[in-house]
Amino acid sequence: GAVVSQHPSRVICKSGTSVKIECRSLDFQATTMFWYRQFPKQSLMLMATSNEGSKATYEQGVEKDKFLINHASLTLSTLTVTSAHPEDSSFYICSARDPTGTSKSGSYNEQFFGPGTRLTVL
Amino acid sequence: DAKTTQPPSMDCAEGRAANLPCNHSTISGNEYVYWYRQIHSQGPQYIIHGLKNNETNEMASLIITEDRKSSTLILPHATLRDTAVYYCIVRGNNNDMRFGAGTRLTVKP
């Protein structure tokens, strides 16, 4: 299947600092990428949908000024957690949609997930 | 609003078939049924998806009832490495993936 990578895989930061997480689609161009957050023992919660070249659409309850999303190219989206606090500690997972089926799986409009980034804010 | 209902947990003996049910009684005609699984501390892994016909691939089989209101994911010979949380998701072609609570499958030796 298609590969979506995330960097870093884990990060520890001090409270009040900002952290940037990158999401890349490696073998297809993703016009749409998604960011999820997962707290321990809970399911994945969609945070925002990002379309290349336009502003992200945030889910209700997700602060757009705190979670900055940039989708500047068809293969890269970034999530920046600004002024991170301990309650932002979570597993952040990105996903990318293959709109044309050009990925190795060849499936039109399929959505592929990255391996996740574990953020710990001290 | 995950649109699906799954049992919270199931056990399965190693080497036996694991049958994971999912109810999606409000599914629309253009919505697909997807199955993903998540092994601890990893991103979700795609398993299989279908619209109305039964599907099979190297990982699993998907049986969808004729009225499409429920489906069953079948892992034919479960191994210890199949222990994971399995998510059943209903999604239209242009909609995002929204996860419910899933089923925690434990494969026991």
mmCIF file of C-alpha atoms in Angstrom:
data_model
loop_
_atom_site.group_PDB
_atom_site.id
_atom_site.type_symbol
_atom_site.label_atom_id
_atom_site.label_comp_id
_atom_site.label_asym_id
_atom_site.label_seq_id
_atom_site.Cartn_x
_atom_site.Cartn_y
_atom_site.Cartn_z
ATOM 1 C CA GLY A 1 0.000 0.000 0.000
ATOM 2 C CA ALA A 2 0.877 3.657 -0.127
ATOM 3 C CA VAL A 3 3.302 5.048 2.397
ATOM 4 C CA VAL A 4 2.707 8.034 4.610
ATOM 5 C CA SER A 5 5.522 9.094 6.892
ATOM 6 C CA GLN A 6 5.607 11.305 9.953
ATOM 7 C CA HIS A 7 8.476 13.069 11.610
ATOM 8 C CA PRO A 8 9.397 12.986 14.376
ATOM 9 C CA SER A 9 8.081 9.690 15.717
ATOM 10 C CA ARG A 10 8.265 11.010 19.246
ATOM 11 C CA VAL A 11 9.041 14.342 20.822
ATOM 12 C CA ILE A 12 9.367 15.614 24.342
ATOM 13 C CA CYS A 13 9.160 19.334 24.935
ATOM 14 C CA LYS A 14 8.810 21.822 27.720
ATOM 15 C CA SER A 15 5.536 23.534 28.476
ATOM 16 C CA GLY A 16 5.138 26.746 26.507
ATOM 17 C CA THR A 17 7.226 25.714 23.527
ATOM 18 C CA SER A 18 5.988 24.960 20.023
ATOM 19 C CA VAL A 19 6.351 21.666 18.248
ATOM 20 C CA LYS A 20 6.098 20.968 14.543
ATOM 21 C CA ILE A 21 5.084 17.577 13.168
ATOM 22 C CA GLU A 22 5.537 16.737 9.492
ATOM 23 C CA CYS A 23 3.418 14.403 7.429
ATOM 24 C CA ARG A 24 4.526 13.276 3.983
ATOM 25 C CA SER A 25 2.933 11.147 1.306
ATOM 26 C CA LEU A 26 5.808 9.248 -0.250
ATOM 27 C CA ASP A 27 4.430 7.748 -3.443
ATOM 28 C CA PHE A 28 1.403 9.796 -4.327
ATOM 29 C CA GLN A 29 0.218 13.381 -4.358
ATOM 30 C CA ALA A 30 -2.279 14.095 -1.639
ATOM 31 C CA THR A 31 -4.619 17.010 -2.211
ATOM 32 C CA THR A 32 -6.210 16.305 1.159
ATOM 33 C CA MET A 33 -4.557 15.386 4.424
ATOM 34 C CA PHE A 34 -6.099 14.800 7.817
ATOM 35 C CA TRP A 35 -4.822 15.204 11.349
ATOM 36 C CA TYR A 36 -6.033 13.037 14.208
ATOM 37 C CA ARG A 37 -5.311 12.978 17.914
ATOM 38 C CA GLN A 38 -5.524 9.940 20.152
ATOM 39 C CA PHE A 39 -5.428 10.003 23.938
ATOM 40 C CA PRO A 40 -4.546 6.846 25.890
ATOM 41 C CA LYS A 41 -7.170 4.109 25.680
ATOM 42 C CA GLN A 42 -9.322 6.222 23.374
ATOM 43 C CA SER A 43 -10.100 6.179 19.690
ATOM 44 C CA LEU A 44 -8.709 8.501 17.053
ATOM 45 C CA MET A 45 -10.413 11.888 16.945
ATOM 46 C CA LEU A 46 -10.321 13.943 13.771
ATOM 47 C CA MET A 47 -8.840 17.363 14.448
ATOM 48 C CA ALA A 48 -8.742 18.973 11.043
ATOM 49 C CA THR A 49 -8.826 18.461 7.312
ATOM 50 C CA SER A 50 -6.225 20.194 5.233
ATOM 51 C CA ASN A 51 -6.438 20.826 1.507
ATOM 52 C CA GLU A 52 -3.371 21.795 -0.450
ATOM 53 C CA GLY A 53 -3.171 25.510 -1.000
ATOM 54 C CA SER A 54 -6.111 26.452 1.198
ATOM 55 C CA LYS A 55 -6.929 26.902 4.853
ATOM 56 C CA ALA A 56 -7.572 23.872 6.987
ATOM 57 C CA THR A 57 -11.031 23.016 8.235
ATOM 58 C CA TYR A 58 -11.063 22.356 11.954
ATOM 59 C CA GLU A 59 -13.429 20.129 13.872
ATOM 60 C CA GLN A 60 -15.585 21.630 16.580
ATOM 61 C CA GLY A 61 -13.636 22.194 19.767
ATOM 62 C CA VAL A 62 -10.204 22.244 18.099
ATOM 63 C CA GLU A 63 -8.469 25.603 18.427
ATOM 64 C CA LYS A 64 -7.135 26.680 15.060
ATOM 65 C CA ASP A 65 -4.731 29.186 16.612
ATOM 66 C CA LYS A 66 -3.220 26.511 18.786
ATOM 67 C CA PHE A 67 -2.941 23.785 16.170
ATOM 68 C CA LEU A 68 -1.538 25.447 13.071
ATOM 69 C CA ILE A 69 -1.783 23.402 9.906
ATOM 70 C CA ASN A 70 0.090 24.125 6.716
ATOM 71 C CA HIS A 71 -0.406 22.088 3.555
ATOM 72 C CA ALA A 72 1.966 23.880 1.245
ATOM 73 C CA SER A 73 2.616 21.080 -1.211
ATOM 74 C CA LEU A 74 0.912 17.974 -2.500
ATOM 75 C CA THR A 75 3.187 15.739 -0.460
ATOM 76 C CA LEU A 76 3.663 17.634 2.794
ATOM 77 C CA SER A 77 1.425 18.856 5.589
ATOM 78 C CA THR A 78 2.650 20.165 8.926
ATOM 79 C CA LEU A 79 0.936 20.463 12.270
ATOM 80 C CA THR A 80 2.398 22.930 14.739
ATOM 81 C CA VAL A 81 1.276 22.703 18.342
ATOM 82 C CA THR A 82 1.852 26.213 19.642
ATOM 83 C CA SER A 83 2.555 26.967 23.292
ATOM 84 C CA ALA A 84 2.186 23.325 24.176
ATOM 85 C CA HIS A 85 0.896 22.319 27.596
ATOM 86 C CA PRO A 86 0.853 18.942 29.350
ATOM 87 C CA GLU A 87 -2.770 18.396 28.323
ATOM 88 C CA ASP A 88 -1.623 18.485 24.680
ATOM 89 C CA SER A 89 0.388 15.331 25.290
ATOM 90 C CA SER A 90 -1.080 12.803 22.903
ATOM 91 C CA PHE A 91 -0.495 10.571 19.906
ATOM 92 C CA TYR A 92 -0.884 12.623 16.729
ATOM 93 C CA ILE A 93 -1.608 10.754 13.507
ATOM 94 C CA CYS A 94 -1.833 12.125 10.012
ATOM 95 C CA SER A 95 -3.553 10.639 7.034
ATOM 96 C CA ALA A 96 -3.377 11.384 3.347
ATOM 97 C CA ARG A 97 -5.913 10.753 0.641
ATOM 98 C CA ASP A 98 -4.864 9.491 -2.762
ATOM 99 C CA PRO A 99 -7.307 11.178 -5.130
ATOM 100 C CA THR A 100 -6.282 9.439 -8.305
ATOM 101 C CA GLY A 101 -5.253 5.974 -7.271
ATOM 102 C CA THR A 102 -1.652 6.590 -8.250
ATOM 103 C CA SER A 103 -0.353 4.944 -5.111
ATOM 104 C CA LYS A 104 0.878 1.393 -5.276
ATOM 105 C CA SER A 105 -2.418 0.102 -3.980
ATOM 106 C CA GLY A 106 -4.101 1.735 -6.960
ATOM 107 C CA SER A 107 -7.259 2.481 -5.028
ATOM 108 C CA TYR A 108 -9.082 5.644 -5.936
ATOM 109 C CA ASN A 109 -9.572 8.114 -3.093
ATOM 110 C CA GLU A 110 -8.076 5.786 -0.521
ATOM 111 C CA GLN A 111 -6.906 7.216 2.780
ATOM 112 C CA PHE A 112 -3.581 6.102 4.207
ATOM 113 C CA PHE A 113 -2.310 6.691 7.705
ATOM 114 C CA GLY A 114 1.071 7.645 9.037
ATOM 115 C CA PRO A 115 2.784 5.835 11.910
ATOM 116 C CA GLY A 116 1.968 8.576 14.404
ATOM 117 C CA THR A 117 3.933 11.022 16.543
ATOM 118 C CA ARG A 118 3.907 10.757 20.296
ATOM 119 C CA LEU A 119 4.099 14.169 21.907
ATOM 120 C CA THR A 120 4.938 14.509 25.572
ATOM 121 C CA VAL A 121 4.815 17.973 27.092
ATOM 122 C CA LEU A 122 6.556 18.306 30.421
ATOM 123 C CA ASP B 1 -21.040 10.145 15.070
ATOM 124 C CA ALA B 2 -19.137 7.084 13.949
ATOM 125 C CA LYS B 3 -22.216 5.483 12.357
ATOM 126 C CA THR B 4 -21.054 2.024 13.411
ATOM 127 C CA THR B 5 -21.490 -0.195 16.453
ATOM 128 C CA GLN B 6 -18.943 -2.811 17.456
ATOM 129 C CA PRO B 7 -18.498 -4.971 20.547
ATOM 130 C CA PRO B 8 -15.832 -3.435 22.791
ATOM 131 C CA SER B 9 -13.750 -6.574 23.062
ATOM 132 C CA MET B 10 -13.406 -10.131 21.804
ATOM 133 C CA ASP B 11 -11.088 -13.048 22.411
ATOM 134 C CA CYS B 12 -9.983 -15.609 19.880
ATOM 135 C CA ALA B 13 -7.824 -18.701 20.127
ATOM 136 C CA GLU B 14 -4.663 -18.723 18.059
ATOM 137 C CA GLY B 15 -5.148 -20.535 14.768
ATOM 138 C CA ARG B 16 -8.911 -20.178 14.831
ATOM 139 C CA ALA B 17 -10.979 -17.802 12.769
ATOM 140 C CA ALA B 18 -11.771 -14.437 14.302
ATOM 141 C CA ASN B 19 -15.160 -13.048 13.309
ATOM 142 C CA LEU B 20 -15.613 -9.396 14.147
ATOM 143 C CA PRO B 21 -19.125 -7.982 13.730
ATOM 144 C CA CYS B 22 -20.133 -4.441 12.907
ATOM 145 C CA ASN B 23 -23.562 -2.841 12.718
ATOM 146 C CA HIS B 24 -24.114 0.093 10.390
ATOM 147 C CA SER B 25 -27.875 0.283 10.083
ATOM 148 C CA THR B 26 -27.912 3.871 8.783
ATOM 149 C CA ILE B 27 -25.481 3.290 5.944
ATOM 150 C CA SER B 28 -26.271 5.158 2.721
ATOM 151 C CA GLY B 29 -26.214 3.680 -0.741
ATOM 152 C CA ASN B 30 -22.919 5.302 -1.725
ATOM 153 C CA GLU B 31 -21.062 4.591 1.515
ATOM 154 C CA TYR B 32 -18.375 1.965 1.758
ATOM 155 C CA VAL B 33 -17.531 -0.213 4.736
ATOM 156 C CA TYR B 34 -13.865 0.000 5.717
ATOM 157 C CA TRP B 35 -11.905 -1.974 8.247
ATOM 158 C CA TYR B 36 -8.686 -0.785 9.829
ATOM 159 C CA ARG B 37 -6.737 -2.093 12.757
ATOM 160 C CA GLN B 38 -4.397 -0.418 15.167
ATOM 161 C CA ILE B 39 -1.673 -2.227 16.980
ATOM 162 C CA HIS B 40 -0.520 -0.504 20.126
ATOM 163 C CA SER B 41 1.248 2.817 19.536
ATOM 164 C CA GLN B 42 1.104 2.549 15.748
ATOM 165 C CA GLY B 43 -0.955 4.232 13.066
ATOM 166 C CA PRO B 44 -4.064 2.508 11.734
ATOM 167 C CA GLN B 45 -3.445 -0.197 9.169
ATOM 168 C CA TYR B 46 -5.847 -0.707 6.286
ATOM 169 C CA ILE B 47 -7.344 -4.191 6.120
ATOM 170 C CA ILE B 48 -10.154 -4.291 3.597
ATOM 171 C CA HIS B 49 -13.168 -2.421 2.310
ATOM 172 C CA GLY B 50 -16.329 -3.132 0.343
ATOM 173 C CA LEU B 51 -19.547 -1.655 -0.955
ATOM 174 C CA LYS B 52 -22.015 -4.526 -1.178
ATOM 175 C CA ASN B 53 -20.206 -7.592 -2.429
ATOM 176 C CA ASN B 54 -18.142 -9.790 -0.181
ATOM 177 C CA GLU B 55 -14.436 -9.118 -0.463
ATOM 178 C CA THR B 56 -11.325 -11.136 0.251
ATOM 179 C CA ASN B 57 -7.661 -10.249 0.263
ATOM 180 C CA GLU B 58 -4.498 -11.670 1.739
ATOM 181 C CA MET B 59 -5.346 -10.374 5.186
ATOM 182 C CA ALA B 60 -9.041 -10.990 5.659
ATOM 183 C CA SER B 61 -12.517 -11.482 4.271
ATOM 184 C CA LEU B 62 -15.365 -9.029 4.515
ATOM 185 C CA ILE B 63 -18.921 -10.293 4.531
ATOM 186 C CA ILE B 64 -21.603 -7.643 4.031
ATOM 187 C CA THR B 65 -25.256 -8.546 4.546
ATOM 188 C CA GLU B 66 -27.620 -8.114 1.652
ATOM 189 C CA ASP B 67 -29.335 -5.141 3.275
ATOM 190 C CA ARG B 68 -25.873 -3.689 4.038
ATOM 191 C CA LYS B 69 -26.846 -2.934 7.610
ATOM 192 C CA SER B 70 -24.106 -5.071 9.077
ATOM 193 C CA SER B 71 -20.852 -6.726 8.161
ATOM 194 C CA THR B 72 -18.339 -9.184 9.536
ATOM 195 C CA LEU B 73 -14.586 -9.096 9.243
ATOM 196 C CA ILE B 74 -13.064 -12.561 9.204
ATOM 197 C CA LEU B 75 -9.438 -13.277 10.009
ATOM 198 C CA PRO B 76 -9.266 -16.909 8.877
ATOM 199 C CA HIS B 77 -6.372 -18.086 11.041
ATOM 200 C CA ALA B 78 -5.701 -15.613 13.810
ATOM 201 C CA THR B 79 -2.174 -15.276 15.134
ATOM 202 C CA LEU B 80 -0.865 -13.538 18.228
ATOM 203 C CA ARG B 81 0.228 -10.642 16.002
ATOM 204 C CA ASP B 82 -3.400 -10.014 15.086
ATOM 205 C CA THR B 83 -4.053 -8.721 18.600
ATOM 206 C CA ALA B 84 -5.151 -5.143 17.993
ATOM 207 C CA VAL B 85 -8.082 -2.745 18.030
ATOM 208 C CA TYR B 86 -10.210 -3.240 14.924
ATOM 209 C CA TYR B 87 -12.214 -0.327 13.578
ATOM 210 C CA CYS B 88 -15.202 -0.601 11.278
ATOM 211 C CA ILE B 89 -15.848 2.676 9.453
ATOM 212 C CA VAL B 90 -18.560 3.745 7.062
ATOM 213 C CA ARG B 91 -17.465 6.348 4.573
ATOM 214 C CA GLY B 92 -18.634 7.924 1.349
ATOM 215 C CA ASN B 93 -16.089 8.476 -1.386
ATOM 216 C CA ASN B 94 -15.318 12.065 -0.493
ATOM 217 C CA ASN B 95 -15.837 11.887 3.237
ATOM 218 C CA ASP B 96 -13.174 11.676 5.891
ATOM 219 C CA MET B 97 -12.576 8.622 8.066
ATOM 220 C CA ARG B 98 -14.187 8.936 11.501
ATOM 221 C CA PHE B 99 -13.342 6.311 14.059
ATOM 222 C CA GLY B 100 -15.614 4.766 16.625
ATOM 223 C CA ALA B 101 -14.456 2.891 19.687
ATOM 224 C CA GLY B 102 -13.578 -0.276 17.771
ATOM 225 C CA THR B 103 -13.224 -3.844 19.005
ATOM 226 C CA ARG B 104 -10.194 -4.859 20.994
ATOM 227 C CA LEU B 105 -9.335 -8.331 19.725
ATOM 228 C CA THR B 106 -7.079 -10.452 21.887
ATOM 229 C CA VAL B 107 -5.673 -13.588 20.317
ATOM 230 C CA LYS B 108 -4.728 -16.092 22.968
ATOM 231 C CA PRO B 109 -2.279 -18.980 22.654
#
